[in-house]
Amino acid sequence: MFFRASPLDAPELWALDLETTGLDPRSDEVLSIGMVPIRQRVIRWGERWYQLVRPARLRRLSEESIRIHYILPEDLEQAPPIEEVLSEMADRLEEGPLLVHHQALDVAVLKRVFREHGQAWPRPKVVDTQRLLGRLDHRLRQIHPSAEPIPADLSAARATLGLPPHEEHHALYDALATAELFLALRCRLR
């Protein structure tokens, strides 16, 4: 569900990003999880959480997947399987809304993974920075009808809003990038 009351004023959110074996939320596996809290509009980097996850089909990581996120099979050999980290993730998800960039992938993957492992999805409210970008784009077009559209891609959207580049395709740094983007959007949508 999307956080409807006032996502811009939520006192606490957890920015989340996943790196997965692909882009199919019905079958691809989680390789890493990054979560960064925002409390009272401040990113709490000291409370970040990053976890590599050993997929069931470890030796089947595609070359394309490895090229994108630089996670090698040997990086994951000692990592816990997803079922061992779900409760730790769920604890965070129950603290406040979940902040993601493109909920169609990450939230769908998480719902499936929780279900597959017999655990209840915590049902956090979801704030999607892509939706907030759409709101900002709509507002800007009302003011400047010929304005260039705001890109939906995380890095391109950040650049458009004047945020610095970040290390892409790393779950923790993408979660941080999403948190920073949210705060920038919050300022522009107030």
CSV table of C-alpha atoms in Angstrom, one decimal:
chain,number,residue,atom,x,y,z
A,1,MET,CA,0.0,0.0,0.0
A,2,PHE,CA,1.1,3.6,-0.6
A,3,PHE,CA,1.4,5.9,2.4
A,4,ARG,CA,-1.6,8.2,1.9
A,5,ALA,CA,-1.8,10.4,4.9
A,6,SER,CA,1.2,12.5,4.5
A,7,PRO,CA,4.4,10.8,3.3
A,8,LEU,CA,6.3,14.0,3.4
A,9,ASP,CA,5.7,14.3,7.1
A,10,ALA,CA,6.3,10.8,8.3
A,11,PRO,CA,8.5,11.0,11.4
A,12,GLU,CA,10.4,7.9,10.6
A,13,LEU,CA,11.0,5.9,7.4
A,14,TRP,CA,13.3,3.1,6.3
A,15,ALA,CA,14.8,3.6,2.8
A,16,LEU,CA,15.3,0.1,1.3
A,17,ASP,CA,17.0,-1.2,-1.8
A,18,LEU,CA,17.6,-4.8,-3.0
A,19,GLU,CA,20.0,-6.2,-5.4
A,20,THR,CA,18.5,-9.3,-7.1
A,21,THR,CA,19.5,-11.9,-9.6
A,22,GLY,CA,17.3,-10.2,-12.2
A,23,LEU,CA,14.2,-8.0,-12.6
A,24,ASP,CA,11.5,-10.6,-12.4
A,25,PRO,CA,9.7,-10.2,-9.0
A,26,ARG,CA,8.1,-13.6,-9.5
A,27,SER,CA,11.3,-15.7,-9.5
A,28,ASP,CA,14.5,-13.7,-9.0
A,29,GLU,CA,16.4,-14.0,-5.8
A,30,VAL,CA,17.7,-11.4,-3.3
A,31,LEU,CA,21.5,-11.0,-3.3
A,32,SER,CA,21.7,-8.0,-0.9
A,33,ILE,CA,19.6,-5.7,1.2
A,34,GLY,CA,20.4,-2.2,2.2
A,35,MET,CA,18.3,-0.2,4.6
A,36,VAL,CA,18.9,3.4,5.9
A,37,PRO,CA,16.6,5.1,8.4
A,38,ILE,CA,15.3,8.7,8.3
A,39,ARG,CA,14.2,10.0,11.6
A,40,GLN,CA,12.8,13.5,12.0
A,41,ARG,CA,14.0,14.3,8.5
A,42,VAL,CA,17.6,13.3,9.3
A,43,ILE,CA,19.3,10.3,7.6
A,44,ARG,CA,20.7,8.2,10.4
A,45,TRP,CA,23.7,6.6,8.6
A,46,GLY,CA,25.0,5.1,11.9
A,47,GLU,CA,21.9,2.9,12.0
A,48,ARG,CA,22.2,1.6,8.5
A,49,TRP,CA,21.8,-2.1,7.8
A,50,TYR,CA,23.4,-4.0,4.9
A,51,GLN,CA,23.2,-7.7,4.4
A,52,LEU,CA,24.5,-10.0,1.7
A,53,VAL,CA,22.2,-12.9,1.1
A,54,ARG,CA,23.1,-16.4,-0.2
A,55,PRO,CA,20.6,-17.3,-3.0
A,56,ALA,CA,19.4,-20.9,-3.3
A,57,ARG,CA,20.9,-21.1,-6.8
A,58,LEU,CA,24.2,-19.6,-5.9
A,59,ARG,CA,26.1,-20.9,-8.9
A,60,ARG,CA,23.5,-19.7,-11.3
A,61,LEU,CA,24.4,-16.0,-11.1
A,62,SER,CA,24.3,-14.7,-14.6
A,63,GLU,CA,27.2,-12.7,-16.1
A,64,GLU,CA,24.9,-9.8,-16.7
A,65,SER,CA,23.8,-9.8,-13.0
A,66,ILE,CA,27.4,-9.9,-11.9
A,67,ARG,CA,28.3,-7.0,-14.3
A,68,ILE,CA,25.5,-4.9,-12.9
A,69,HIS,CA,26.0,-5.2,-9.1
A,70,TYR,CA,29.6,-6.7,-8.9
A,71,ILE,CA,28.4,-9.4,-6.4
A,72,LEU,CA,30.3,-12.6,-7.2
A,73,PRO,CA,29.2,-16.1,-6.1
A,74,GLU,CA,32.2,-16.3,-3.7
A,75,ASP,CA,31.0,-13.1,-2.0
A,76,LEU,CA,27.8,-14.9,-1.1
A,77,GLU,CA,29.1,-18.3,0.1
A,78,GLN,CA,29.3,-17.4,3.8
A,79,ALA,CA,26.2,-15.1,3.7
A,80,PRO,CA,23.0,-16.3,5.4
A,81,PRO,CA,20.1,-17.5,3.3
A,82,ILE,CA,17.1,-15.1,3.0
A,83,GLU,CA,15.0,-16.9,5.6
A,84,GLU,CA,17.6,-16.1,8.2
A,85,VAL,CA,17.4,-12.4,7.7
A,86,LEU,CA,13.7,-11.9,7.2
A,87,SER,CA,12.9,-11.3,10.9
A,88,GLU,CA,15.6,-8.7,11.2
A,89,MET,CA,14.2,-6.9,8.2
A,90,ALA,CA,10.6,-7.2,9.4
A,91,ASP,CA,11.6,-5.5,12.7
A,92,ARG,CA,12.7,-2.5,10.8
A,93,LEU,CA,9.7,-2.5,8.5
A,94,GLU,CA,7.4,-2.3,11.5
A,95,GLU,CA,9.1,0.9,12.7
A,96,GLY,CA,7.6,3.2,10.0
A,97,PRO,CA,6.8,3.5,6.4
A,98,LEU,CA,9.0,1.8,3.8
A,99,LEU,CA,10.8,4.2,1.4
A,100,VAL,CA,11.7,2.8,-2.0
A,101,HIS,CA,12.4,3.9,-5.5
A,102,HIS,CA,10.2,1.8,-7.8
A,103,GLN,CA,8.0,-0.2,-5.5
A,104,ALA,CA,6.8,-2.5,-8.3
A,105,LEU,CA,10.1,-4.5,-8.0
A,106,ASP,CA,11.4,-4.3,-4.5
A,107,VAL,CA,8.1,-4.6,-2.7
A,108,ALA,CA,6.8,-7.4,-5.0
A,109,VAL,CA,10.0,-9.4,-4.4
A,110,LEU,CA,9.8,-8.9,-0.6
A,111,LYS,CA,6.2,-9.9,-0.5
A,112,ARG,CA,6.9,-13.1,-2.4
A,113,VAL,CA,10.0,-14.0,-0.3
A,114,PHE,CA,8.1,-13.5,2.9
A,115,ARG,CA,5.3,-15.7,1.7
A,116,GLU,CA,7.6,-18.4,0.3
A,117,HIS,CA,9.3,-18.7,3.7
A,118,GLY,CA,6.0,-18.9,5.7
A,119,GLN,CA,6.4,-15.5,7.2
A,120,ALA,CA,3.8,-12.8,7.3
A,121,TRP,CA,4.5,-9.7,5.3
A,122,PRO,CA,4.7,-6.8,7.8
A,123,ARG,CA,2.5,-4.7,5.5
A,124,PRO,CA,4.4,-1.4,6.0
A,125,LYS,CA,3.0,1.7,4.4
A,126,VAL,CA,5.1,2.4,1.3
A,127,VAL,CA,6.4,5.7,0.1
A,128,ASP,CA,7.7,5.5,-3.5
A,129,THR,CA,10.1,8.2,-4.7
A,130,GLN,CA,9.0,7.5,-8.3
A,131,ARG,CA,5.5,8.5,-7.4
A,132,LEU,CA,6.8,11.6,-5.6
A,133,LEU,CA,8.8,12.5,-8.8
A,134,GLY,CA,5.6,12.2,-10.7
A,135,ARG,CA,3.9,14.7,-8.4
A,136,LEU,CA,6.8,17.1,-8.7
A,137,ASP,CA,6.8,16.7,-12.5
A,138,HIS,CA,3.1,17.5,-12.6
A,139,ARG,CA,3.6,20.6,-10.5
A,140,LEU,CA,6.4,21.8,-12.6
A,141,ARG,CA,4.5,21.3,-15.8
A,142,GLN,CA,1.7,23.5,-14.5
A,143,ILE,CA,4.2,26.3,-13.9
A,144,HIS,CA,6.4,25.6,-17.0
A,145,PRO,CA,4.4,23.6,-19.6
A,146,SER,CA,7.4,23.2,-21.8
A,147,ALA,CA,9.7,22.0,-19.0
A,148,GLU,CA,11.6,18.8,-19.6
A,149,PRO,CA,10.1,15.8,-17.8
A,150,ILE,CA,11.8,14.7,-14.6
A,151,PRO,CA,13.4,11.3,-15.3
A,152,ALA,CA,12.2,8.3,-13.2
A,153,ASP,CA,15.7,6.7,-13.0
A,154,LEU,CA,17.2,7.1,-9.6
A,155,SER,CA,20.5,8.6,-10.7
A,156,ALA,CA,19.0,10.8,-13.4
A,157,ALA,CA,16.4,12.1,-11.1
A,158,ARG,CA,19.0,12.9,-8.5
A,159,ALA,CA,21.1,14.8,-11.0
A,160,THR,CA,18.0,16.7,-12.2
A,161,LEU,CA,17.4,17.8,-8.6
A,162,GLY,CA,21.1,18.8,-8.0
A,163,LEU,CA,22.1,15.8,-5.9
A,164,PRO,CA,25.6,14.3,-6.3
A,165,PRO,CA,26.2,11.0,-8.1
A,166,HIS,CA,26.3,7.9,-5.9
A,167,GLU,CA,27.6,4.3,-6.3
A,168,GLU,CA,24.9,2.6,-8.3
A,169,HIS,CA,23.7,-1.0,-8.0
A,170,HIS,CA,24.8,-1.4,-4.4
A,171,ALA,CA,21.8,-2.0,-2.1
A,172,LEU,CA,23.1,0.2,0.7
A,173,TYR,CA,24.2,3.1,-1.4
A,174,ASP,CA,21.0,3.0,-3.5
A,175,ALA,CA,19.0,3.0,-0.2
A,176,LEU,CA,21.0,6.1,0.9
A,177,ALA,CA,20.5,7.7,-2.6
A,178,THR,CA,16.7,7.1,-2.2
A,179,ALA,CA,16.7,8.6,1.3
A,180,GLU,CA,18.5,11.7,0.0
A,181,LEU,CA,16.2,12.0,-3.0
A,182,PHE,CA,13.2,11.8,-0.7
A,183,LEU,CA,14.5,14.7,1.4
A,184,ALA,CA,15.1,16.8,-1.7
A,185,LEU,CA,11.6,16.0,-3.0
A,186,ARG,CA,10.1,16.8,0.4
A,187,CYS,CA,11.6,20.3,0.2
A,188,ARG,CA,10.2,20.8,-3.3
A,189,LEU,CA,6.7,19.4,-2.6
A,190,ARG,CA,6.0,21.3,0.6
